[in-house]
XYZ file of N, CA and C in Angstrom:
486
model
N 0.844 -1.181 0.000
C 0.000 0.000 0.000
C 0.886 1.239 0.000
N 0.625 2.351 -0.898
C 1.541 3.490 -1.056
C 1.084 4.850 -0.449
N -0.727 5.271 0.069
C -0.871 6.289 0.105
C -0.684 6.469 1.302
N -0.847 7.584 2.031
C -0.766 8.096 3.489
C -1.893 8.580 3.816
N -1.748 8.260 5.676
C -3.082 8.888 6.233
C -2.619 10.229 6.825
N -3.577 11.484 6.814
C -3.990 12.190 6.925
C -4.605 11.886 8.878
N -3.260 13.006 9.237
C -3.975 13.325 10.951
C -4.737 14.650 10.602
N -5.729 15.180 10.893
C -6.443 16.333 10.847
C -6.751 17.270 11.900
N -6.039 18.265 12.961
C -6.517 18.830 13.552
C -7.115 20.417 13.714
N -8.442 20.183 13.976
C -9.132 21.459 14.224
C -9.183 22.442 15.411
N -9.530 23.088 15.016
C -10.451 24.433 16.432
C -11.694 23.884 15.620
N -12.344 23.638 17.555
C -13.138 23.677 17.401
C -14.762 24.793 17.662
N -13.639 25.586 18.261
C -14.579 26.838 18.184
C -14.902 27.811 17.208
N -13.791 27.877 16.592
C -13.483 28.713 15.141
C -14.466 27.354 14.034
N -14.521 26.022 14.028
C -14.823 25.103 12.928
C -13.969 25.180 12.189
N -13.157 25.397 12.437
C -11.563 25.283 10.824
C -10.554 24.396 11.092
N -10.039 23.884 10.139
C -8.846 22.761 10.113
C -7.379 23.516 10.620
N -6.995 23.367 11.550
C -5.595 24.165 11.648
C -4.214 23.349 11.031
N -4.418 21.956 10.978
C -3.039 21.443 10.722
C -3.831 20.215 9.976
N -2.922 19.910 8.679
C -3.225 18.750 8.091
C -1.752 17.880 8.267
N -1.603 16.986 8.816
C -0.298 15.948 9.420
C -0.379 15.033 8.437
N 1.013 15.088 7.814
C 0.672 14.041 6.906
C 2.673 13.305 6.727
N 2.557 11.675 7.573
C 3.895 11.261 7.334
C 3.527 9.767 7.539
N 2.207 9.017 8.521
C 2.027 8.123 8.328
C 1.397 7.193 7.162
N 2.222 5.425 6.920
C 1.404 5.301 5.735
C 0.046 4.284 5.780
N -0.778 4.744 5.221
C -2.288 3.787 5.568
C -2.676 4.064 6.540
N -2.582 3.966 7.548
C -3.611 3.749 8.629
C -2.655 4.882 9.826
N -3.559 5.564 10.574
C -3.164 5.970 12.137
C -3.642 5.172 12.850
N -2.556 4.547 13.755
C -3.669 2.943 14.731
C -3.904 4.022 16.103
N -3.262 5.192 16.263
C -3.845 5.939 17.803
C -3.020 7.085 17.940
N -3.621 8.103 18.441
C -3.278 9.288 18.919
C -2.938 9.754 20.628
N -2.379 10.525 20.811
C -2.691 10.825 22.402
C -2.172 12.593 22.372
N -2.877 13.327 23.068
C -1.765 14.228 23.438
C -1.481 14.602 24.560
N -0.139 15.628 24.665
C 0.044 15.780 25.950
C -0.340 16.721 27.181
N -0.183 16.389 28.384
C -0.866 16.909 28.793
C -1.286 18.817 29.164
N -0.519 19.378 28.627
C -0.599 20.669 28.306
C -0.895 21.157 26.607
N -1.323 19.802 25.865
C -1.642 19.859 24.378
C -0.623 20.761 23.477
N -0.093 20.664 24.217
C 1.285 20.972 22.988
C 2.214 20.099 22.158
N 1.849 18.903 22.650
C 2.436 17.465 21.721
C 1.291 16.998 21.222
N 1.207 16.148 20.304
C 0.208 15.222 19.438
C 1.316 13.930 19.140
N 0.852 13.131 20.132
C 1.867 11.536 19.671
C 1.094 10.819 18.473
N 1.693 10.185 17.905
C 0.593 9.954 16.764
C 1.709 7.986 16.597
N 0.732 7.096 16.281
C 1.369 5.521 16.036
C 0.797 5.044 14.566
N 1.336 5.072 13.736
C 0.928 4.079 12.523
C 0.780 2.804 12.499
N -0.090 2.129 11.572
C -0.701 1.423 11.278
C 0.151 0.284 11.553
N -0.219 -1.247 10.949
C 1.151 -1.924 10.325
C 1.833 -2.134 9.470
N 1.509 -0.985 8.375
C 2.800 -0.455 7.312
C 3.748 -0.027 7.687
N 3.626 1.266 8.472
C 5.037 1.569 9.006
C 5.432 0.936 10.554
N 3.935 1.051 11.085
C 4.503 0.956 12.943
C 5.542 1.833 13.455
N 5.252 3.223 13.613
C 6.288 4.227 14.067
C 5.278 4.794 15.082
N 6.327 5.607 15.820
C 5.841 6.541 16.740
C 6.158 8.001 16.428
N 5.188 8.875 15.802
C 5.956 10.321 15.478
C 5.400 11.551 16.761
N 6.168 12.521 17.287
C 5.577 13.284 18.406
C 5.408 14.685 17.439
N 4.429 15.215 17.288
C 3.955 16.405 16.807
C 4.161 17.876 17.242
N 4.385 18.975 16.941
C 4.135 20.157 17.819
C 2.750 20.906 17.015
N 1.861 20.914 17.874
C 0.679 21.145 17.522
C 0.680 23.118 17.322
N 1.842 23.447 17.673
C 1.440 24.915 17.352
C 2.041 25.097 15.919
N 2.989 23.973 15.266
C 3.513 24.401 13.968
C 2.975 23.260 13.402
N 2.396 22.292 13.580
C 1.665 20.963 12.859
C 2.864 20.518 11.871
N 4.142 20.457 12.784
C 5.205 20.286 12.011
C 5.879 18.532 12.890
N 6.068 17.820 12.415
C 6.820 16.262 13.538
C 8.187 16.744 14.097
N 8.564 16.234 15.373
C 9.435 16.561 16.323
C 10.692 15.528 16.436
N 9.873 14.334 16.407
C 11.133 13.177 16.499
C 9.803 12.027 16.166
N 10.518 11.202 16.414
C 10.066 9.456 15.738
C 10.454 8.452 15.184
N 10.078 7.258 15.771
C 10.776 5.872 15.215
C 10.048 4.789 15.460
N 10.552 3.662 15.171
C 9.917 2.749 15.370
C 9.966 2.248 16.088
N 8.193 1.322 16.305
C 7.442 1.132 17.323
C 7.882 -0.205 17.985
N 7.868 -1.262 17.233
C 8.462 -2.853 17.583
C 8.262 -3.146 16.273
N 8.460 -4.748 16.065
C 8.116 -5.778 15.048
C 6.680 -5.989 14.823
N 6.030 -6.169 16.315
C 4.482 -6.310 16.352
C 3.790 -4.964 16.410
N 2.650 -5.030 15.743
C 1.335 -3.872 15.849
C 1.597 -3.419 17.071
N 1.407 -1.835 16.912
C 1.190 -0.910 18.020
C -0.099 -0.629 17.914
N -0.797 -0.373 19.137
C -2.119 -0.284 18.924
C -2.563 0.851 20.447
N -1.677 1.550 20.891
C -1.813 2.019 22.180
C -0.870 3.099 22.181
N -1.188 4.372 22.866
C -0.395 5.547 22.942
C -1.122 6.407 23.865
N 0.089 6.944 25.365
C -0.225 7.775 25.858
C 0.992 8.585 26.384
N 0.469 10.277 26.808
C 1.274 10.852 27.697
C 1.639 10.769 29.208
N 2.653 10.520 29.768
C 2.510 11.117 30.599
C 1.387 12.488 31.159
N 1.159 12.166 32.558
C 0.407 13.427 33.236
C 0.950 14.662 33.446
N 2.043 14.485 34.310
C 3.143 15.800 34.635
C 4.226 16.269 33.865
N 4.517 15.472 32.415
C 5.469 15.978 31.786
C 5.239 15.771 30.330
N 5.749 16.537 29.573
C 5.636 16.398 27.936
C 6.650 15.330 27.399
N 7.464 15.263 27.947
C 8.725 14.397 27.769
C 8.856 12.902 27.998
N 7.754 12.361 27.867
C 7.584 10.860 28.127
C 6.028 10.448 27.784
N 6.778 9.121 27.163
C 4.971 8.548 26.792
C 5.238 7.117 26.697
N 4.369 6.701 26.386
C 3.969 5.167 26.753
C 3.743 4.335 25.470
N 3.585 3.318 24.516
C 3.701 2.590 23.932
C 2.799 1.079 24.086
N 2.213 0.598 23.736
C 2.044 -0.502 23.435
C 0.845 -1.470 22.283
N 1.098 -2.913 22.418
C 0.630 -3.584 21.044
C 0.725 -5.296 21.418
N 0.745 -5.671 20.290
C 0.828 -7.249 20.781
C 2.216 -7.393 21.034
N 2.379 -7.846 22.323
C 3.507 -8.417 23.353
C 4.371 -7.568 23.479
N 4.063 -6.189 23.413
C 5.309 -5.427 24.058
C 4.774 -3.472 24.540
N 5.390 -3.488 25.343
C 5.193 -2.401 25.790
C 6.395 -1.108 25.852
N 6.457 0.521 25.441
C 7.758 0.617 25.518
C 7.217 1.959 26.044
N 8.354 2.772 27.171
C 8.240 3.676 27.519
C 9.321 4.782 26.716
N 8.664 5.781 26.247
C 9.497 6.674 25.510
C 9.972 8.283 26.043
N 11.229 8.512 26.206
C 11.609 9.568 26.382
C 12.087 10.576 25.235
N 11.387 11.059 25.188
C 12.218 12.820 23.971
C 12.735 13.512 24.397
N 13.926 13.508 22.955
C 14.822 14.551 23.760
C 14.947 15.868 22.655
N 13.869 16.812 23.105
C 13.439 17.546 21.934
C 14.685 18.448 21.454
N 15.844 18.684 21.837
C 16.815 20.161 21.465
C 17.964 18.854 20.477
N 17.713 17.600 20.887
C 18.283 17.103 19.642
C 17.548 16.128 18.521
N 15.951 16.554 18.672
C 15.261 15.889 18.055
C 14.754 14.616 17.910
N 15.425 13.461 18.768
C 15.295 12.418 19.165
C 14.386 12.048 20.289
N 14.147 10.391 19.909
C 13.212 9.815 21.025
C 13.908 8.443 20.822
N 13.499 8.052 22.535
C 14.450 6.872 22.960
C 13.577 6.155 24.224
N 13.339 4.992 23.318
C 12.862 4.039 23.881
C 13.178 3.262 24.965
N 12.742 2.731 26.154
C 13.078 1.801 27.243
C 11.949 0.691 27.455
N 12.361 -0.444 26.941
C 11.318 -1.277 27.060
C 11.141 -1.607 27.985
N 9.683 -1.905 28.441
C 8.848 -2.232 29.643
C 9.292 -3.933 29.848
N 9.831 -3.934 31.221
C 10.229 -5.744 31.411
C 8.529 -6.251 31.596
N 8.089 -7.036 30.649
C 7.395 -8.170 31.140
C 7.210 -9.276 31.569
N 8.340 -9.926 31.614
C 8.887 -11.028 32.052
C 8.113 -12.361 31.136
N 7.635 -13.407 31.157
C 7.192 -13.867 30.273
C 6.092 -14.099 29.918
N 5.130 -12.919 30.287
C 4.062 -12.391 30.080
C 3.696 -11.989 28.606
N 2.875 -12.219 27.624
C 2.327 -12.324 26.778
C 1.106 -11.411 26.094
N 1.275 -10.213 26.134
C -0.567 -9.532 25.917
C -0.919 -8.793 24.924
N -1.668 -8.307 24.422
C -2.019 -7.486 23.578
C -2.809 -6.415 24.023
N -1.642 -4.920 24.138
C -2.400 -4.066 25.022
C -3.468 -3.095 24.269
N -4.376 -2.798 24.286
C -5.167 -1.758 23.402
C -5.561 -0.517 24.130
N -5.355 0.040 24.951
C -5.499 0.840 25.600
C -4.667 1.125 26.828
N -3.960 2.562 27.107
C -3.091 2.754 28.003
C -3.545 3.627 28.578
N -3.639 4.095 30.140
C -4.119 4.829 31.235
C -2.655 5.197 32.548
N -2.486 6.160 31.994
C -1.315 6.407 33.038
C -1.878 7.314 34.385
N -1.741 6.780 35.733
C -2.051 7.445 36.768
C -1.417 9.133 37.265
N -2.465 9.619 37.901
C -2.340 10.480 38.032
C -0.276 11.388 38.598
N -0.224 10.226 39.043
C 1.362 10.765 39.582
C 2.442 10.152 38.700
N 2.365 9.583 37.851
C 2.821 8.730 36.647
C 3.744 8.091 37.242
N 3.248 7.060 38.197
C 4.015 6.484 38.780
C 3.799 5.170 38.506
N 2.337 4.727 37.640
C 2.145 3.797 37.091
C 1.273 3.403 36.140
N 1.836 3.028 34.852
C 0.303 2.734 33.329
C -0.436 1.633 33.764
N -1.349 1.583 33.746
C -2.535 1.047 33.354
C -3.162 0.463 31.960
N -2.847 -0.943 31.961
C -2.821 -1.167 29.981
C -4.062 -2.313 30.076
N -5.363 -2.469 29.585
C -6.177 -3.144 28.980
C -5.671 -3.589 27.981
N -5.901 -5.160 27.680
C -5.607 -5.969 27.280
C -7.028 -6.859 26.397
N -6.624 -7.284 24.710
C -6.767 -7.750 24.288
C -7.759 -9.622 25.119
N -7.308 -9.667 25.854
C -7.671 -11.094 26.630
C -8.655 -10.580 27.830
N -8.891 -9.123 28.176
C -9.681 -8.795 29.238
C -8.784 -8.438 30.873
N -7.898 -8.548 30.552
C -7.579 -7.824 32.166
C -6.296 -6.724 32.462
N -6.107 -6.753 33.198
C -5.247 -5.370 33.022
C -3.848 -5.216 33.364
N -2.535 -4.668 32.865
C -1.421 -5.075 33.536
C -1.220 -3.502 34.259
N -0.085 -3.833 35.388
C 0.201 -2.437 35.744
C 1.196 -2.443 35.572
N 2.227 -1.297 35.194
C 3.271 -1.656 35.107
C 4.134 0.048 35.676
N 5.319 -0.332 35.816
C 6.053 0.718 37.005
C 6.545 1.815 36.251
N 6.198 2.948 35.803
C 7.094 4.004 35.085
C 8.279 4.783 35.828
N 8.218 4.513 37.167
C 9.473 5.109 37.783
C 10.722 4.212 38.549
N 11.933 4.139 37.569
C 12.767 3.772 37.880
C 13.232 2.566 36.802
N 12.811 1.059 37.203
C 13.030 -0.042 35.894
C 11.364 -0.028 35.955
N 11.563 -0.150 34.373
C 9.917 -0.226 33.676
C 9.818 -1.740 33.873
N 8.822 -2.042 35.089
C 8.680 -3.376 35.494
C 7.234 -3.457 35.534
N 6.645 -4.816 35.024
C 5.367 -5.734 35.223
C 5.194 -5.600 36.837
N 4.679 -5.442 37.364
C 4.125 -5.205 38.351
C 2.877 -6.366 38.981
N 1.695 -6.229 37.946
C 0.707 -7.231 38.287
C -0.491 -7.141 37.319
N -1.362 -8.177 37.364
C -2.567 -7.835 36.187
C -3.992 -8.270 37.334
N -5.167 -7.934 36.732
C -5.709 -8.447 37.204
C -7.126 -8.385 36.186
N -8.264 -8.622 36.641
C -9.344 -9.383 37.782
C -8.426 -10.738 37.696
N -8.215 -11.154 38.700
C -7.916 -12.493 39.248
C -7.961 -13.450 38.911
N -10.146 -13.296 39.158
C -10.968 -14.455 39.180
C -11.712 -13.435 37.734
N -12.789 -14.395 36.625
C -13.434 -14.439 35.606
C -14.781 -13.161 36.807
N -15.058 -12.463 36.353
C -16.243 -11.818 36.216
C -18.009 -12.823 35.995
N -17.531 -13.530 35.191
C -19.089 -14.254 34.448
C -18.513 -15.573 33.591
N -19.067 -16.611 33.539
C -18.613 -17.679 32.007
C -18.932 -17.156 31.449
């Protein structure tokens, strides 16, 4: 597949398009931004599988690379800082630091030990002291953003219902 997707962001008070983003190819699999909306993380499809970080006041890309081997399907910011975000997809999770004055971003993969999941959704707590990743299979991992990016624990336990 050769064409590219189109990120589109508006005002929505004005109704006008302010930035048309255009570097991923086929598909955007997820967005996040940060928490003072001055970043736009953006993850492609599984053509490219990259991670690109945006500056939403010049709708211009900042840094970016790639995501893993497997589908990314999950992207968030940090709460308290612009400078870190979160990652994940089938069987891997990666925590990302930018280092915006040399344009780069640098990955630290999350230890899972021999844990197995497919995360689709990431929730980082309020003190970002720990993500919160829903999972493909139904339950949830936590995992440690401060210090070694460690598996921590998953749960419901026990089944909810047969």
């Amino acid at each position: 597949m050769g064409f590219q997707a189109d990120i589109c962001v508006y005002d929505f008070e004005e109704r006008r398009m302010v930035h048309r983003m255009v570097l991923h190819k086929v598909t955007v699999q997820a967005l996040a931004f940060s928490a003072d909306e001055s970043y736009l993380a953006s993850v492609g499809g599984k053509d490219d599988n990259t991670v690109v970080v945006w500056d939403l006041a010049s709708g211009r890309p900042l840094c970016g690379g790639p995501c893993a081997t497997e589908l990314t399907t999950a992207v968030a910011f940090y709460n308290n800082t612009n400078d870190r975000l979160i990652t994940g997809g089938n069987g891997h999770l990666k925590v990302w630091e930018l280092d915006l004055q040399n344009r780069k971003i640098n990955p630290d993969v999350a230890n899972l030990g021999n844990m197995r999941r497919d995360s689709r959704t990431i929730a980082v707590e309020a003190l970002d002291r720990f993500a919160y990743c829903g999972t493909a299979s139904g339950d949830v991992l936590c995992i440690q953003l401060q210090g070694p990016k460690n598996f921590k624990m998953s749960g419901p336990q026990k089944k909810f219902c047969d």
